[in-house]
């Protein structure tokens, strides 16, 4: 059977056959968790490495720890050090390059196994300077090599019995909520994490983002969260008042809204 008609799982298994072992960088999202689970299920020696920082939601770390315990992964939890890098904190349009530079350099110091990311084929259509840092460090992308889209990854997660992981909404790092040129600040990210947790409880789910913009705090609502604007605005006005922040209102969700000076792509 040719790769063009092979099932996604078969294509991924063929890609993994090139490696004697892998170190998978796991963020806590569906892509990297599914990749790690597939690698483990297929008996390839696996090290899972999860990085913690103010930009990583606490529930993502908890999810990684829970899956590692359930599946018996070798798990390493580490810091990345990106907040020590002024190039990252300054939040230029290519901030993700400096984040991934710190991440992959840290991982390379922890393992001699090839480093794999959970990037999927759809990610190639976004503005992702982190992929440049990955290429410079010879990070491999098995899901991309196997031609798996986000929908393919979710289907694979269901086949693997990963339950709610298969339905996790896209959840880029918290720093992606900060508009280009506004310095990345741990207090801002903690506020974003709190606000999005409260908003999710209020709306019952769906795509939503709490944005730190030059005009103040804004909320973006996507499918599944629209129609609750009055309640969202009331909650955010209360949270912002309590934190001494300006609330700039709610608006429809738009990918890449925080990137200034690049096409409308991203988180």
C-alpha positions as a Markdown table, in Angstrom:
| # | Residue | x | y | z |
|---|---|---|---|---|
| 1 | Unk | 0.0 | 0.0 | 0.0 |
| 2 | Unk | 1.4 | 3.4 | -0.9 |
| 3 | Unk | 1.8 | 6.2 | 1.7 |
| 4 | Unk | -0.9 | 8.2 | -0.3 |
| 5 | Unk | -3.6 | 5.7 | 0.6 |
| 6 | Unk | -2.3 | 4.2 | 3.8 |
| 7 | Unk | -4.2 | 4.8 | 7.0 |
| 8 | Unk | -2.7 | 7.7 | 9.2 |
| 9 | Unk | -1.7 | 5.2 | 11.9 |
| 10 | Unk | 0.1 | 3.0 | 9.4 |
| 11 | Unk | 1.9 | 6.1 | 8.0 |
| 12 | Unk | 3.0 | 7.2 | 11.4 |
| 13 | Unk | 4.2 | 3.7 | 12.3 |
| 14 | Unk | 6.4 | 3.7 | 9.2 |
| 15 | Unk | 7.9 | 7.1 | 10.1 |
| 16 | Unk | 8.6 | 5.9 | 13.7 |
| 17 | Unk | 10.3 | 2.9 | 12.3 |
| 18 | Unk | 13.3 | 5.1 | 11.3 |
| 19 | Unk | 14.1 | 5.8 | 15.0 |
| 20 | Unk | 15.7 | 3.6 | 17.6 |
| 21 | Unk | 14.1 | 5.7 | 20.4 |
| 22 | Unk | 12.6 | 9.2 | 20.8 |
| 23 | Unk | 12.3 | 12.0 | 23.3 |
| 24 | Unk | 8.9 | 13.6 | 22.7 |
| 25 | Unk | 8.4 | 17.2 | 23.8 |
| 26 | Unk | 4.9 | 17.2 | 25.3 |
| 27 | Unk | 3.1 | 20.4 | 25.9 |
| 28 | Unk | -0.1 | 18.9 | 27.3 |
| 29 | Unk | -2.2 | 19.4 | 24.1 |
| 30 | Unk | -3.8 | 16.7 | 22.0 |
| 31 | Unk | -1.0 | 16.5 | 19.3 |
| 32 | Unk | 2.0 | 15.8 | 21.5 |
| 33 | Unk | 0.0 | 13.7 | 24.0 |
| 34 | Unk | -1.3 | 11.5 | 21.1 |
| 35 | Unk | 2.2 | 11.2 | 19.6 |
| 36 | Unk | 3.7 | 10.2 | 22.9 |
| 37 | Unk | 0.9 | 7.6 | 23.5 |
| 38 | Unk | 1.3 | 6.2 | 20.0 |
| 39 | Unk | 5.1 | 5.9 | 20.4 |
| 40 | Unk | 4.7 | 4.2 | 23.8 |
| 41 | Unk | 2.0 | 1.8 | 22.5 |
| 42 | Unk | 4.2 | 0.7 | 19.6 |
| 43 | Unk | 7.0 | -0.2 | 22.0 |
| 44 | Unk | 9.6 | 2.4 | 20.8 |
| 45 | Unk | 11.8 | 3.5 | 23.7 |
| 46 | Unk | 10.4 | 6.8 | 24.9 |
| 47 | Unk | 11.3 | 9.7 | 27.0 |
| 48 | Unk | 8.6 | 12.3 | 27.5 |
| 49 | Unk | 9.8 | 15.8 | 28.4 |
| 50 | Unk | 7.4 | 18.5 | 29.6 |
| 51 | Unk | 8.5 | 22.1 | 30.2 |
| 52 | Unk | 6.9 | 24.2 | 32.9 |
| 53 | Unk | 6.9 | 28.0 | 32.9 |
| 54 | Unk | 4.5 | 30.9 | 33.6 |
| 55 | Unk | 3.3 | 30.4 | 29.9 |
| 56 | Unk | 2.2 | 26.8 | 30.5 |
| 57 | Unk | -1.3 | 26.4 | 32.0 |
| 58 | Unk | -1.3 | 24.4 | 35.2 |
| 59 | Unk | -4.0 | 22.0 | 33.9 |
| 60 | Unk | -1.7 | 21.1 | 31.0 |
| 61 | Unk | 1.1 | 20.0 | 33.4 |
| 62 | Unk | -1.4 | 18.1 | 35.4 |
| 63 | Unk | -2.7 | 16.3 | 32.3 |
| 64 | Unk | 0.8 | 15.3 | 31.3 |
| 65 | Unk | 1.6 | 13.9 | 34.8 |
| 66 | Unk | -1.7 | 12.0 | 34.8 |
| 67 | Unk | -1.1 | 10.4 | 31.4 |
| 68 | Unk | 2.5 | 9.6 | 32.3 |
| 69 | Unk | 1.4 | 7.8 | 35.4 |
| 70 | Unk | -1.4 | 6.0 | 33.7 |
| 71 | Unk | 0.8 | 4.7 | 30.8 |
| 72 | Unk | 4.1 | 4.3 | 32.6 |
| 73 | Unk | 6.0 | 6.9 | 30.6 |
| 74 | Unk | 9.5 | 7.9 | 31.6 |
| 75 | Unk | 8.7 | 11.6 | 32.3 |
| 76 | Unk | 11.1 | 14.5 | 32.8 |
| 77 | Unk | 9.6 | 17.8 | 33.9 |
| 78 | Unk | 11.9 | 20.8 | 33.4 |
| 79 | Unk | 12.0 | 24.5 | 33.3 |
| 80 | Unk | 12.8 | 26.2 | 30.0 |
| 81 | Unk | 14.5 | 29.4 | 31.1 |
| 82 | Unk | 12.8 | 31.5 | 28.4 |
| 83 | Unk | 11.9 | 34.2 | 31.0 |
| 84 | Unk | 15.7 | 34.7 | 31.5 |
| 85 | Unk | 16.0 | 35.6 | 27.8 |
| 86 | Unk | 15.3 | 39.3 | 27.1 |
| 87 | Unk | 14.7 | 38.5 | 23.4 |
| 88 | Unk | 11.7 | 36.4 | 24.5 |
| 89 | Unk | 10.4 | 38.8 | 27.1 |
| 90 | Unk | 10.5 | 41.7 | 24.7 |
| 91 | Unk | 7.8 | 39.9 | 22.7 |
| 92 | Unk | 8.9 | 40.6 | 19.1 |
| 93 | Unk | 6.8 | 39.0 | 16.3 |
| 94 | Unk | 9.2 | 36.0 | 16.3 |
| 95 | Unk | 9.0 | 35.5 | 20.1 |
| 96 | Unk | 8.2 | 31.8 | 19.5 |
| 97 | Unk | 11.6 | 31.3 | 17.9 |
| 98 | Unk | 13.3 | 32.3 | 21.2 |
| 99 | Unk | 10.9 | 30.2 | 23.2 |
| 100 | Unk | 11.6 | 27.1 | 21.2 |
| 101 | Unk | 15.4 | 27.9 | 21.1 |
| 102 | Unk | 15.4 | 27.7 | 24.9 |
| 103 | Unk | 13.1 | 24.7 | 25.0 |
| 104 | Unk | 15.0 | 22.5 | 22.6 |
| 105 | Unk | 18.4 | 23.5 | 24.0 |
| 106 | Unk | 17.3 | 22.5 | 27.4 |
| 107 | Unk | 15.9 | 19.2 | 26.2 |
| 108 | Unk | 19.1 | 18.4 | 24.3 |
| 109 | Unk | 20.9 | 18.7 | 27.6 |
| 110 | Unk | 18.6 | 16.1 | 29.2 |
| 111 | Unk | 18.7 | 13.3 | 26.6 |
| 112 | Unk | 20.7 | 11.9 | 23.8 |
| 113 | Unk | 17.6 | 10.6 | 22.0 |
| 114 | Unk | 16.3 | 12.3 | 18.9 |
| 115 | Unk | 13.9 | 15.1 | 19.9 |
| 116 | Unk | 10.3 | 15.0 | 18.4 |
| 117 | Unk | 7.6 | 17.6 | 18.5 |
| 118 | Unk | 3.9 | 17.2 | 18.1 |
| 119 | Unk | 3.5 | 19.6 | 15.2 |
| 120 | Unk | 0.9 | 18.4 | 12.7 |
| 121 | Unk | 0.4 | 19.2 | 9.0 |
| 122 | Unk | -2.0 | 22.0 | 9.6 |
| 123 | Unk | 0.7 | 23.9 | 11.6 |
| 124 | Unk | 2.6 | 24.5 | 8.4 |
| 125 | Unk | -0.2 | 26.9 | 7.3 |
| 126 | Unk | 0.4 | 29.1 | 10.4 |
| 127 | Unk | 3.1 | 31.7 | 11.2 |
| 128 | Unk | 5.3 | 29.5 | 13.4 |
| 129 | Unk | 8.8 | 30.8 | 13.9 |
| 130 | Unk | 9.3 | 28.1 | 16.4 |
| 131 | Unk | 9.6 | 25.6 | 13.5 |
| 132 | Unk | 12.8 | 27.5 | 12.4 |
| 133 | Unk | 14.3 | 26.9 | 15.9 |
| 134 | Unk | 13.3 | 23.2 | 15.6 |
| 135 | Unk | 14.9 | 22.9 | 12.2 |
| 136 | Unk | 18.2 | 24.4 | 13.4 |
| 137 | Unk | 18.3 | 21.8 | 16.2 |
| 138 | Unk | 17.3 | 18.9 | 14.0 |
| 139 | Unk | 14.0 | 18.3 | 15.9 |
| 140 | Unk | 11.8 | 15.8 | 14.0 |
| 141 | Unk | 8.1 | 16.1 | 13.4 |
| 142 | Unk | 6.6 | 12.6 | 13.0 |
| 143 | Unk | 3.1 | 13.7 | 12.6 |
| 144 | Unk | 4.0 | 16.1 | 9.8 |
| 145 | Unk | 6.2 | 13.4 | 8.1 |
| 146 | Unk | 3.3 | 11.0 | 8.2 |
| 147 | Unk | 1.0 | 13.7 | 6.7 |
| 148 | Unk | -1.4 | 13.8 | 9.7 |
| 149 | Unk | -3.7 | 16.8 | 10.0 |
| 150 | Unk | -5.3 | 17.9 | 13.3 |
| 151 | Unk | -8.4 | 15.9 | 12.4 |
| 152 | Unk | -6.3 | 12.8 | 11.8 |
| 153 | Unk | -4.6 | 13.3 | 15.2 |
| 154 | Unk | -7.9 | 13.6 | 17.0 |
| 155 | Unk | -9.1 | 10.4 | 15.3 |
| 156 | Unk | -5.9 | 8.7 | 16.3 |
| 157 | Unk | -6.4 | 9.8 | 19.9 |
| 158 | Unk | -9.9 | 8.3 | 19.9 |
| 159 | Unk | -8.5 | 5.0 | 18.5 |
| 160 | Unk | -5.9 | 5.0 | 21.2 |
| 161 | Unk | -8.6 | 5.4 | 23.9 |
| 162 | Unk | -7.4 | 8.7 | 25.1 |
| 163 | Unk | -10.9 | 9.9 | 26.0 |
| 164 | Unk | -11.3 | 13.6 | 26.6 |
| 165 | Unk | -7.8 | 14.3 | 25.3 |
| 166 | Unk | -9.1 | 13.7 | 21.7 |
| 167 | Unk | -11.5 | 16.6 | 22.1 |
| 168 | Unk | -9.2 | 19.1 | 23.8 |
| 169 | Unk | -9.6 | 22.5 | 22.1 |
| 170 | Unk | -6.5 | 24.1 | 20.6 |
| 171 | Unk | -4.6 | 25.7 | 23.5 |
| 172 | Unk | -1.4 | 27.6 | 22.5 |
| 173 | Unk | 0.9 | 28.8 | 25.3 |
| 174 | Unk | -0.4 | 31.7 | 27.4 |
| 175 | Unk | 2.2 | 34.1 | 25.9 |
| 176 | Unk | 0.3 | 33.9 | 22.6 |
| 177 | Unk | -2.4 | 36.0 | 24.3 |
| 178 | Unk | -0.1 | 39.0 | 24.5 |
| 179 | Unk | 0.0 | 41.5 | 21.7 |
| 180 | Unk | 3.3 | 41.9 | 19.9 |
| 181 | Unk | 5.5 | 44.6 | 21.6 |
| 182 | Unk | 4.0 | 44.2 | 25.0 |
| 183 | Unk | 6.6 | 42.6 | 27.3 |
| 184 | Unk | 5.8 | 39.1 | 28.4 |
| 185 | Unk | 5.1 | 39.3 | 32.1 |
| 186 | Unk | 4.3 | 36.5 | 34.5 |
| 187 | Unk | 1.6 | 38.4 | 36.2 |
| 188 | Unk | -0.2 | 39.0 | 32.9 |
| 189 | Unk | -0.1 | 35.3 | 32.1 |
| 190 | Unk | -1.4 | 34.4 | 35.5 |
| 191 | Unk | -4.3 | 36.8 | 34.9 |
| 192 | Unk | -5.0 | 35.3 | 31.5 |
| 193 | Unk | -5.0 | 31.8 | 32.9 |
| 194 | Unk | -7.4 | 32.7 | 35.7 |
| 195 | Unk | -9.7 | 34.6 | 33.3 |
| 196 | Unk | -9.9 | 31.8 | 30.8 |
| 197 | Unk | -10.6 | 29.3 | 33.5 |
| 198 | Unk | -13.5 | 31.4 | 34.8 |
| 199 | Unk | -14.7 | 32.1 | 31.3 |
| 200 | Unk | -14.7 | 28.4 | 30.4 |
| 201 | Unk | -16.8 | 27.6 | 33.5 |
| 202 | Unk | -19.2 | 30.4 | 32.6 |
| 203 | Unk | -19.7 | 29.6 | 28.9 |
| 204 | Unk | -19.4 | 25.8 | 29.1 |
| 205 | Unk | -16.5 | 25.6 | 26.7 |
| 206 | Unk | -15.9 | 26.5 | 23.1 |
| 207 | Unk | -13.0 | 28.6 | 21.8 |
| 208 | Unk | -12.2 | 31.6 | 23.9 |
| 209 | Unk | -9.2 | 33.8 | 24.4 |
| 210 | Unk | -8.3 | 36.4 | 27.0 |
| 211 | Unk | -6.1 | 38.9 | 25.2 |
| 212 | Unk | -3.6 | 41.4 | 26.6 |
| 213 | Unk | -3.6 | 44.3 | 24.1 |
| 214 | Unk | -2.4 | 47.8 | 23.9 |
| 215 | Unk | -5.9 | 49.0 | 24.6 |
| 216 | Unk | -6.5 | 46.8 | 27.6 |
| 217 | Unk | -7.8 | 43.3 | 28.2 |
| 218 | Unk | -10.0 | 41.9 | 25.5 |
| 219 | Unk | -11.9 | 38.6 | 25.2 |
| 220 | Unk | -12.4 | 36.8 | 21.9 |
| 221 | Unk | -15.3 | 34.3 | 21.6 |
| 222 | Unk | -15.5 | 31.6 | 19.0 |
| 223 | Unk | -18.1 | 28.9 | 18.0 |
| 224 | Unk | -19.6 | 27.4 | 21.1 |
| 225 | Unk | -18.9 | 30.4 | 23.3 |
| 226 | Unk | -20.9 | 33.1 | 21.3 |
| 227 | Unk | -24.2 | 34.4 | 22.6 |
| 228 | Unk | -22.9 | 34.8 | 26.2 |
| 229 | Unk | -21.4 | 38.3 | 25.6 |
| 230 | Unk | -23.3 | 40.1 | 28.4 |
| 231 | Unk | -22.3 | 37.5 | 31.0 |
| 232 | Unk | -18.8 | 37.4 | 29.7 |
| 233 | Unk | -18.5 | 41.2 | 29.8 |
| 234 | Unk | -19.8 | 41.4 | 33.3 |
| 235 | Unk | -17.4 | 38.7 | 34.6 |
| 236 | Unk | -14.4 | 40.3 | 32.8 |
| 237 | Unk | -15.3 | 43.8 | 34.1 |
| 238 | Unk | -15.3 | 42.4 | 37.6 |
| 239 | Unk | -12.0 | 40.6 | 37.2 |
| 240 | Unk | -10.3 | 43.5 | 35.5 |
| 241 | Unk | -11.5 | 46.0 | 38.2 |
| 242 | Unk | -10.2 | 43.7 | 40.9 |
| 243 | Unk | -6.8 | 43.5 | 39.2 |
| 244 | Unk | -6.6 | 47.2 | 38.3 |
| 245 | Unk | -6.8 | 46.5 | 34.6 |
| 246 | Unk | -8.8 | 48.1 | 31.8 |
| 247 | Unk | -11.4 | 45.9 | 30.1 |
| 248 | Unk | -11.6 | 46.6 | 26.3 |
| 249 | Unk | -14.6 | 44.4 | 25.7 |
| 250 | Unk | -15.5 | 41.2 | 23.8 |
| 251 | Unk | -15.2 | 40.4 | 20.1 |
| 252 | Unk | -15.3 | 37.4 | 17.7 |
| 253 | Unk | -12.3 | 35.1 | 17.9 |
| 254 | Unk | -9.6 | 35.5 | 15.2 |
| 255 | Unk | -6.5 | 33.4 | 14.9 |
| 256 | Unk | -3.3 | 35.3 | 15.2 |
| 257 | Unk | -5.0 | 38.4 | 16.6 |
| 258 | Unk | -2.0 | 39.2 | 18.8 |
| 259 | Unk | 0.6 | 39.2 | 16.0 |
| 260 | Unk | 1.2 | 42.7 | 14.8 |
| 261 | Unk | 3.0 | 42.9 | 11.4 |
| 262 | Unk | 2.4 | 39.4 | 10.1 |
| 263 | Unk | -0.5 | 37.6 | 8.4 |
| 264 | Unk | -3.5 | 36.8 | 10.5 |
| 265 | Unk | -2.3 | 33.4 | 11.6 |
| 266 | Unk | -1.4 | 31.7 | 14.9 |
| 267 | Unk | -3.0 | 31.3 | 18.3 |
